[in-house]
Amino acid sequence: SALGVEGEDWVLAELALPATVAPGAVLDVVLVGEGGESTLVVTTNDADEPVARVPIVGTANVWPTARIVSPVEEEVIPAEGDLTFVAFVGDDDDALSDLTLEWVSSLTGPLGTSVPDEDGRATFVWPEAERVGGPQFVYLSVTDPCGGDARGLAWYCQEGPYVVRPIEEEAWRYEGPARVEDGVITLTDAAPDTVASAFDLSSLFDGDNVSITFDFQVDPGGGGEGLSVTLLDANRREGFVGGDGCGLGFGGGAACTSGPALPGWSLAVDTRADPGDCLDGPHLAFTVDGDVGAFGPCAPLPPVSDGAWHTLALRLVAGVLTVTLDGAEVLAEPVPTVVDFPGFVGFTASTGAGGGDAHRVRAVEIVDYTCE
């Protein structure tokens, strides 16, 4: 007819009363607690023992522990060979054999399970063929029979190519009117005498071993100077935007631009003819340290100030630059002046005094090949 609890360590769940219990039957009574002692008081119509007192004693579950000891934090892993993870797990109130261990990769998802030995040591071998390159982490999830869990984490980097999509990470530095919205970076609007830049500051890339692919759009009108993809030397940079006009937001050292030049290298998509250009008409122009008086190599382009989206892909490795536009190769030449340096990938653009064109970039993908 009634149920109650004496003490504060346990709470009785709701139960409809009175309740009839037939001979040999069972009535489940649910109590919730965090340990400690209380007394369940049961009142019935039993003539011999109308009140029964049931002591309740509980101990709170002790959660397990997990620690990955190999690889160590920020270790660089070669791409070749199997990778063995080593961890130690523990639990003060459960047998190690009762724990459930699962290994999970941040890039590929669940990997497999392990069984700890009597010392709590657990290993997992990840085959070479199943791994991918780049910065990543693997965690070990350990769960005890009560549902308590722990997680060991190992952050490391595996050598080999890996793709970075920086627009999704939203860690950009903007100068001028540049901004991002719905996955599109607008560098300049249709306004004259504008210079702008946008650099991704979340990752560093190798100056002589990198691939970059992106879509760009230049509105028709003839008021734009052009845009660039620039790898800004992180060790020597002092700012994030270069000269206006023919400097295209990265250049300097010429009468047609104020500077300052950005250190590193730049590949310009030049859409407007200026004195000193390496080619007449729309063209690509590569330069080091923003020197707009020393472009090279250069290559002609079809008209790209047409309001359409165009895809440009460049690969710079071992002093050789290869560029495709909309899938067709337009440049493949050595650039021996490029040296290795850590750099930020970004885009710059400028408009002329007589008018402006909007310059936009989207779908940026960067392939890095090393962990350094």
Short mmCIF file of C-alpha atoms in Angstrom, two decimals:
data_model
loop_
_atom_site.label_atom_id
_atom_site.label_comp_id
_atom_site.label_asym_id
_atom_site.label_seq_id
_atom_site.Cartn_x
_atom_site.Cartn_y
_atom_site.Cartn_z
CA SER A 1 0.00 0.00 0.00
CA ALA A 2 2.97 2.37 0.48
CA LEU A 3 6.67 2.69 -0.28
CA GLY A 4 9.12 5.16 1.19
CA VAL A 5 12.85 5.80 1.57
CA GLU A 6 14.62 6.83 4.74
CA GLY A 7 17.85 8.66 4.01
CA GLU A 8 18.99 11.08 1.28
CA ASP A 9 21.23 8.87 -0.83
CA TRP A 10 18.49 7.09 -2.77
CA VAL A 11 15.34 8.27 -4.53
CA LEU A 12 12.32 6.08 -5.24
CA ALA A 13 11.03 6.13 -8.81
CA GLU A 14 7.31 6.69 -9.34
CA LEU A 15 5.17 3.57 -8.87
CA ALA A 16 1.36 3.19 -9.00
CA LEU A 17 0.02 2.05 -5.61
CA PRO A 18 -1.67 0.11 -4.19
CA ALA A 19 -0.28 -2.87 -6.06
CA THR A 20 -1.24 -6.54 -5.73
CA VAL A 21 1.54 -9.15 -5.75
CA ALA A 22 0.33 -12.70 -6.32
CA PRO A 23 2.05 -15.63 -4.57
CA GLY A 24 5.38 -16.30 -6.31
CA ALA A 25 5.17 -13.08 -8.35
CA VAL A 26 7.62 -10.16 -8.34
CA LEU A 27 7.04 -6.40 -8.21
CA ASP A 28 9.99 -4.34 -9.45
CA VAL A 29 10.82 -1.30 -7.35
CA VAL A 30 13.28 1.14 -8.94
CA LEU A 31 15.57 3.36 -6.88
CA VAL A 32 18.20 5.78 -8.17
CA GLY A 33 21.23 6.78 -6.16
CA GLU A 34 24.85 7.79 -6.22
CA GLY A 35 26.01 5.47 -3.44
CA GLY A 36 25.65 5.58 0.32
CA GLU A 37 23.08 3.95 2.63
CA SER A 38 19.31 4.32 2.88
CA THR A 39 16.33 2.17 3.92
CA LEU A 40 13.39 1.17 1.75
CA VAL A 41 10.20 1.01 3.87
CA VAL A 42 7.50 -1.30 2.50
CA THR A 43 3.96 -1.15 3.96
CA THR A 44 1.56 -4.02 3.14
CA ASN A 45 -1.58 -5.70 4.46
CA ASP A 46 0.49 -8.62 5.80
CA ALA A 47 -1.04 -9.28 9.22
CA ASP A 48 2.18 -10.69 10.66
CA GLU A 49 4.63 -8.10 9.25
CA PRO A 50 2.82 -5.01 7.91
CA VAL A 51 6.06 -2.99 7.64
CA ALA A 52 9.26 -4.38 6.10
CA ARG A 53 12.51 -2.43 6.20
CA VAL A 54 15.06 -3.21 3.47
CA PRO A 55 18.58 -1.74 3.80
CA ILE A 56 20.02 -0.31 0.57
CA VAL A 57 23.77 0.04 0.21
CA GLY A 58 25.45 1.08 -3.05
CA THR A 59 28.86 2.12 -4.28
CA ALA A 60 29.18 4.57 -7.17
CA ASN A 61 30.79 3.17 -10.31
CA VAL A 62 34.44 4.09 -10.80
CA TRP A 63 35.00 5.02 -14.42
CA PRO A 64 37.84 3.42 -16.37
CA THR A 65 41.01 5.17 -17.50
CA ALA A 66 42.79 5.17 -20.86
CA ARG A 67 46.09 6.57 -22.06
CA ILE A 68 47.75 6.11 -25.47
CA VAL A 69 51.53 6.01 -25.15
CA SER A 70 52.49 5.35 -28.79
CA PRO A 71 52.56 7.24 -31.04
CA VAL A 72 53.48 10.21 -28.89
CA GLU A 73 51.80 13.61 -29.22
CA GLU A 74 52.60 15.39 -32.53
CA GLU A 75 54.81 12.55 -33.76
CA VAL A 76 55.44 12.38 -37.53
CA ILE A 77 54.64 8.91 -38.86
CA PRO A 78 56.09 7.55 -42.13
CA ALA A 79 53.61 6.42 -44.74
CA GLU A 80 55.34 3.07 -45.16
CA GLY A 81 54.82 0.10 -42.84
CA ASP A 82 52.14 -0.88 -40.36
CA LEU A 83 51.43 1.45 -37.44
CA THR A 84 51.10 -0.06 -33.96
CA PHE A 85 49.16 1.82 -31.30
CA VAL A 86 49.94 1.08 -27.65
CA ALA A 87 47.75 2.12 -24.72
CA PHE A 88 47.26 1.38 -21.05
CA VAL A 89 43.78 1.06 -19.54
CA GLY A 90 42.55 0.54 -15.98
CA ASP A 91 39.46 0.20 -13.79
CA ASP A 92 39.42 0.09 -9.99
CA ASP A 93 36.17 -1.84 -9.63
CA ASP A 94 35.89 -3.95 -12.79
CA ALA A 95 38.00 -6.71 -14.24
CA LEU A 96 40.10 -5.62 -17.19
CA SER A 97 38.62 -8.46 -19.22
CA ASP A 98 35.16 -6.90 -18.75
CA LEU A 99 36.15 -3.65 -20.45
CA THR A 100 35.23 -2.92 -24.08
CA LEU A 101 37.98 -1.23 -26.12
CA GLU A 102 37.40 0.37 -29.53
CA TRP A 103 39.88 2.30 -31.70
CA VAL A 104 38.51 5.15 -33.86
CA SER A 105 40.21 7.38 -36.46
CA SER A 106 39.22 11.01 -37.01
CA LEU A 107 39.58 10.47 -40.78
CA THR A 108 38.32 6.95 -41.44
CA GLY A 109 36.05 6.12 -38.50
CA PRO A 110 36.04 2.88 -36.44
CA LEU A 111 39.19 0.78 -36.82
CA GLY A 112 38.76 -2.25 -34.55
CA THR A 113 38.89 -3.53 -30.99
CA SER A 114 41.51 -4.71 -28.50
CA VAL A 115 41.64 -6.86 -25.38
CA PRO A 116 43.95 -5.62 -22.61
CA ASP A 117 46.39 -8.00 -20.94
CA GLU A 118 46.61 -8.48 -17.17
CA ASP A 119 48.72 -5.33 -16.87
CA GLY A 120 46.20 -3.20 -18.78
CA ARG A 121 48.34 -2.99 -21.92
CA ALA A 122 46.41 -2.90 -25.19
CA THR A 123 47.73 -2.77 -28.75
CA PHE A 124 46.24 -2.30 -32.19
CA VAL A 125 47.99 -2.70 -35.56
CA TRP A 126 46.78 -0.43 -38.36
CA PRO A 127 47.95 -1.71 -41.77
CA GLU A 128 49.73 0.63 -44.16
CA ALA A 129 47.19 0.09 -46.94
CA GLU A 130 44.29 1.31 -44.79
CA ARG A 131 45.84 4.58 -43.60
CA VAL A 132 45.82 8.06 -45.13
CA GLY A 133 48.25 10.96 -44.85
CA GLY A 134 48.01 14.23 -43.00
CA PRO A 135 47.41 15.55 -39.48
CA GLN A 136 44.87 13.44 -37.62
CA PHE A 137 44.05 11.78 -34.33
CA VAL A 138 43.10 8.31 -33.17
CA TYR A 139 41.25 7.77 -29.93
CA LEU A 140 40.71 4.70 -27.81
CA SER A 141 37.22 4.41 -26.30
CA VAL A 142 37.05 2.28 -23.13
CA THR A 143 33.65 1.32 -21.65
CA ASP A 144 32.95 -0.61 -18.44
CA PRO A 145 29.91 -2.85 -17.72
CA CYS A 146 28.07 0.04 -16.03
CA GLY A 147 28.44 2.27 -19.08
CA GLY A 148 31.20 4.43 -17.66
CA ASP A 149 33.67 5.37 -20.36
CA ALA A 150 37.06 6.96 -20.91
CA ARG A 151 38.92 8.15 -23.99
CA GLY A 152 42.62 8.16 -24.77
CA LEU A 153 43.74 10.44 -27.60
CA ALA A 154 46.80 10.46 -29.88
CA TRP A 155 47.36 13.40 -32.26
CA TYR A 156 49.98 12.82 -34.95
CA CYS A 157 50.73 13.46 -38.61
CA GLN A 158 51.39 10.86 -41.29
CA GLU A 159 53.58 11.78 -44.23
CA GLY A 160 51.96 11.72 -47.64
CA PRO A 161 49.50 13.84 -49.63
CA TYR A 162 46.41 15.13 -47.91
CA VAL A 163 43.72 17.60 -48.92
CA VAL A 164 42.87 20.77 -47.01
CA ARG A 165 39.67 22.69 -47.80
CA PRO A 166 40.30 25.99 -46.00
CA ILE A 167 37.05 27.81 -46.79
CA GLU A 168 35.23 25.24 -44.67
CA GLU A 169 37.52 25.99 -41.72
CA GLU A 170 36.79 29.75 -41.68
CA ALA A 171 40.19 30.76 -40.32
CA TRP A 172 40.89 33.57 -42.77
CA ARG A 173 42.54 36.99 -42.51
CA TYR A 174 40.83 39.58 -44.71
CA GLU A 175 42.11 42.93 -45.93
CA GLY A 176 40.10 45.55 -47.79
CA PRO A 177 36.55 44.59 -48.79
CA ALA A 178 37.34 40.84 -48.89
CA ARG A 179 34.84 38.56 -47.15
CA VAL A 180 33.35 35.07 -47.32
CA GLU A 181 29.68 34.13 -47.63
CA ASP A 182 28.09 30.79 -48.54
CA GLY A 183 31.43 29.27 -49.46
CA VAL A 184 32.47 32.12 -51.80
CA ILE A 185 35.27 34.58 -51.07
CA THR A 186 34.57 37.99 -52.62
CA LEU A 187 37.87 39.82 -52.92
CA THR A 188 36.72 43.05 -54.57
CA ASP A 189 33.40 44.52 -55.58
CA ALA A 190 32.82 46.58 -58.71
CA ALA A 191 34.48 49.68 -57.24
CA PRO A 192 37.56 51.52 -58.59
CA ASP A 193 40.94 51.78 -56.85
CA THR A 194 40.38 48.77 -54.61
CA VAL A 195 42.93 46.31 -53.27
CA ALA A 196 42.11 43.27 -51.15
CA SER A 197 43.40 39.95 -49.92
CA ALA A 198 42.28 36.85 -48.01
CA PHE A 199 44.75 34.42 -46.39
CA ASP A 200 44.05 31.14 -44.67
CA LEU A 201 45.93 31.16 -41.35
CA SER A 202 44.92 27.68 -40.18
CA SER A 203 47.68 25.78 -42.04
CA LEU A 204 51.23 26.20 -43.31
CA PHE A 205 52.34 24.69 -46.61
CA ASP A 206 55.70 23.96 -48.24
CA GLY A 207 56.85 26.65 -50.63
CA ASP A 208 58.30 24.19 -53.14
CA ASN A 209 55.92 21.24 -52.79
CA VAL A 210 52.22 22.09 -52.93
CA SER A 211 49.14 21.74 -55.15
CA ILE A 212 46.33 24.33 -55.15
CA THR A 213 43.01 24.15 -57.01
CA PHE A 214 40.26 26.78 -56.95
CA ASP A 215 37.48 28.33 -58.99
CA PHE A 216 37.60 32.05 -59.79
CA GLN A 217 35.16 34.50 -61.33
CA VAL A 218 35.82 37.95 -62.75
CA ASP A 219 32.83 40.05 -63.78
CA PRO A 220 32.91 41.51 -67.30
CA GLY A 221 33.53 45.22 -67.60
CA GLY A 222 37.25 45.74 -67.95
CA GLY A 223 37.72 47.65 -64.70
CA GLY A 224 39.65 44.97 -62.90
CA GLU A 225 43.39 44.46 -62.81
CA GLY A 226 43.24 40.76 -61.91
CA LEU A 227 43.83 38.43 -59.02
CA SER A 228 46.50 36.12 -57.67
CA VAL A 229 47.01 33.00 -55.67
CA THR A 230 49.88 33.72 -53.29
CA LEU A 231 51.90 31.60 -50.90
CA LEU A 232 52.91 34.16 -48.27
CA ASP A 233 56.21 33.46 -46.50
CA ALA A 234 55.20 33.06 -42.85
CA ASN A 235 58.70 33.85 -41.57
CA ARG A 236 59.19 37.10 -43.50
CA ARG A 237 55.72 38.53 -43.87
CA GLU A 238 54.93 41.88 -42.25
CA GLY A 239 51.39 42.29 -43.55
CA PHE A 240 48.71 40.57 -45.58
CA VAL A 241 48.14 42.91 -48.52
CA GLY A 242 50.48 44.33 -51.13
CA GLY A 243 50.30 47.01 -53.78
CA ASP A 244 47.24 48.27 -55.59
CA GLY A 245 46.84 48.70 -59.34
CA CYS A 246 49.26 46.47 -61.23
CA GLY A 247 50.41 45.07 -57.88
CA LEU A 248 47.21 42.99 -57.83
CA GLY A 249 47.26 43.04 -54.05
CA PHE A 250 50.62 41.27 -53.73
CA GLY A 251 53.19 43.22 -55.73
CA GLY A 252 55.52 46.16 -55.40
CA GLY A 253 58.75 47.58 -56.78
CA ALA A 254 57.31 49.28 -59.87
CA ALA A 255 55.99 52.70 -60.85
CA CYS A 256 52.48 51.33 -61.39
CA THR A 257 52.01 50.14 -57.81
CA SER A 258 52.63 51.50 -54.36
CA GLY A 259 53.64 48.25 -52.67
CA PRO A 260 54.66 46.83 -50.30
CA ALA A 261 55.41 43.51 -51.97
CA LEU A 262 54.44 40.31 -50.17
CA PRO A 263 57.29 37.84 -49.60
CA GLY A 264 56.82 34.35 -50.99
CA TRP A 265 55.56 33.62 -54.48
CA SER A 266 52.48 34.62 -56.48
CA LEU A 267 50.76 33.36 -59.61
CA ALA A 268 48.83 36.25 -61.12
CA VAL A 269 45.78 35.98 -63.34
CA ASP A 270 46.35 39.30 -65.09
CA THR A 271 43.27 40.52 -66.94
CA ARG A 272 44.39 44.05 -67.86
CA ALA A 273 47.31 45.23 -69.99
CA ASP A 274 49.83 47.43 -68.17
CA PRO A 275 53.24 48.78 -69.18
CA GLY A 276 55.87 46.23 -68.28
CA ASP A 277 53.57 43.20 -68.46
CA CYS A 278 55.36 40.07 -69.59
CA LEU A 279 52.64 39.38 -72.20
CA ASP A 280 49.89 41.35 -73.93
CA GLY A 281 46.30 40.37 -73.21
CA PRO A 282 45.07 38.08 -70.45
CA HIS A 283 47.88 35.97 -69.09
CA LEU A 284 49.37 34.09 -66.18
CA ALA A 285 52.47 35.56 -64.57
CA PHE A 286 54.59 34.01 -61.84
CA THR A 287 56.87 36.02 -59.58
CA VAL A 288 58.84 35.69 -56.36
CA ASP A 289 58.60 38.16 -53.47
CA GLY A 290 56.00 40.27 -55.27
CA ASP A 291 58.44 41.65 -57.85
CA VAL A 292 56.14 42.84 -60.66
CA GLY A 293 59.17 43.87 -62.71
CA ALA A 294 60.52 40.33 -62.90
CA PHE A 295 57.69 38.07 -63.93
CA GLY A 296 58.50 34.63 -65.23
CA PRO A 297 57.38 32.25 -66.38
CA CYS A 298 54.32 33.67 -68.13
CA ALA A 299 51.63 32.14 -70.34
CA PRO A 300 48.71 33.54 -72.38
CA LEU A 301 45.14 32.91 -71.27
CA PRO A 302 41.82 33.00 -73.08
CA PRO A 303 39.51 35.81 -71.93
CA VAL A 304 38.50 35.08 -68.35
CA SER A 305 36.74 38.38 -67.46
CA ASP A 306 33.47 36.93 -68.68
CA GLY A 307 31.50 36.40 -65.47
CA ALA A 308 31.88 32.63 -65.75
CA TRP A 309 33.51 30.40 -63.16
CA HIS A 310 36.89 29.01 -64.24
CA THR A 311 38.95 26.33 -62.51
CA LEU A 312 42.67 26.88 -62.05
CA ALA A 313 44.97 24.16 -60.72
CA LEU A 314 48.67 24.62 -60.02
CA ARG A 315 51.34 22.19 -58.89
CA LEU A 316 54.73 23.41 -57.76
CA VAL A 317 57.27 20.72 -56.95
CA ALA A 318 61.06 20.59 -57.16
CA GLY A 319 61.22 23.93 -58.96
CA VAL A 320 58.73 23.06 -61.73
CA LEU A 321 55.40 24.88 -62.05
CA THR A 322 52.48 23.24 -63.84
CA VAL A 323 49.16 25.08 -64.32
CA THR A 324 45.89 24.03 -65.91
CA LEU A 325 42.88 26.20 -66.68
CA ASP A 326 39.52 24.46 -66.98
CA GLY A 327 41.36 21.16 -67.39
CA ALA A 328 43.74 22.29 -70.16
CA GLU A 329 47.45 22.72 -69.44
CA VAL A 330 48.53 26.31 -70.00
CA LEU A 331 51.94 26.39 -68.29
CA ALA A 332 54.67 23.87 -67.44
CA GLU A 333 58.03 25.50 -66.80
CA PRO A 334 60.84 25.55 -64.22
CA VAL A 335 60.97 28.28 -61.57
CA PRO A 336 64.47 27.84 -60.15
CA THR A 337 64.28 30.91 -57.91
CA VAL A 338 61.73 29.27 -55.59
CA VAL A 339 63.12 27.91 -52.32
CA ASP A 340 61.37 25.99 -49.60
CA PHE A 341 59.62 28.03 -46.92
CA PRO A 342 56.50 27.66 -44.74
CA GLY A 343 53.70 29.74 -46.18
CA PHE A 344 50.05 30.77 -45.88
CA VAL A 345 47.86 30.24 -48.96
CA GLY A 346 45.77 33.23 -49.95
CA PHE A 347 44.27 35.28 -52.75
CA THR A 348 44.67 38.92 -53.71
CA ALA A 349 43.01 41.24 -56.24
CA SER A 350 42.85 44.86 -57.29
CA THR A 351 40.77 47.15 -59.51
CA GLY A 352 41.83 50.09 -61.64
CA ALA A 353 41.21 53.81 -61.37
CA GLY A 354 38.78 53.81 -64.27
CA GLY A 355 36.39 51.26 -62.79
CA GLY A 356 36.16 47.97 -61.00
CA ASP A 357 35.32 44.33 -61.48
CA ALA A 358 34.26 41.93 -58.80
CA HIS A 359 36.77 39.12 -58.18
CA ARG A 360 35.53 35.95 -56.46
CA VAL A 361 37.06 32.61 -55.39
CA ARG A 362 35.44 29.35 -54.28
CA ALA A 363 36.08 25.58 -53.97
CA VAL A 364 39.62 25.97 -52.68
CA GLU A 365 41.51 22.68 -52.24
CA ILE A 366 45.15 22.48 -51.20
CA VAL A 367 47.20 19.30 -51.25
CA ASP A 368 50.12 19.18 -48.86
CA TYR A 369 52.72 16.42 -49.19
CA THR A 370 54.66 16.57 -45.94
CA CYS A 371 53.96 17.08 -42.23
CA GLU A 372 56.65 19.73 -41.75
#
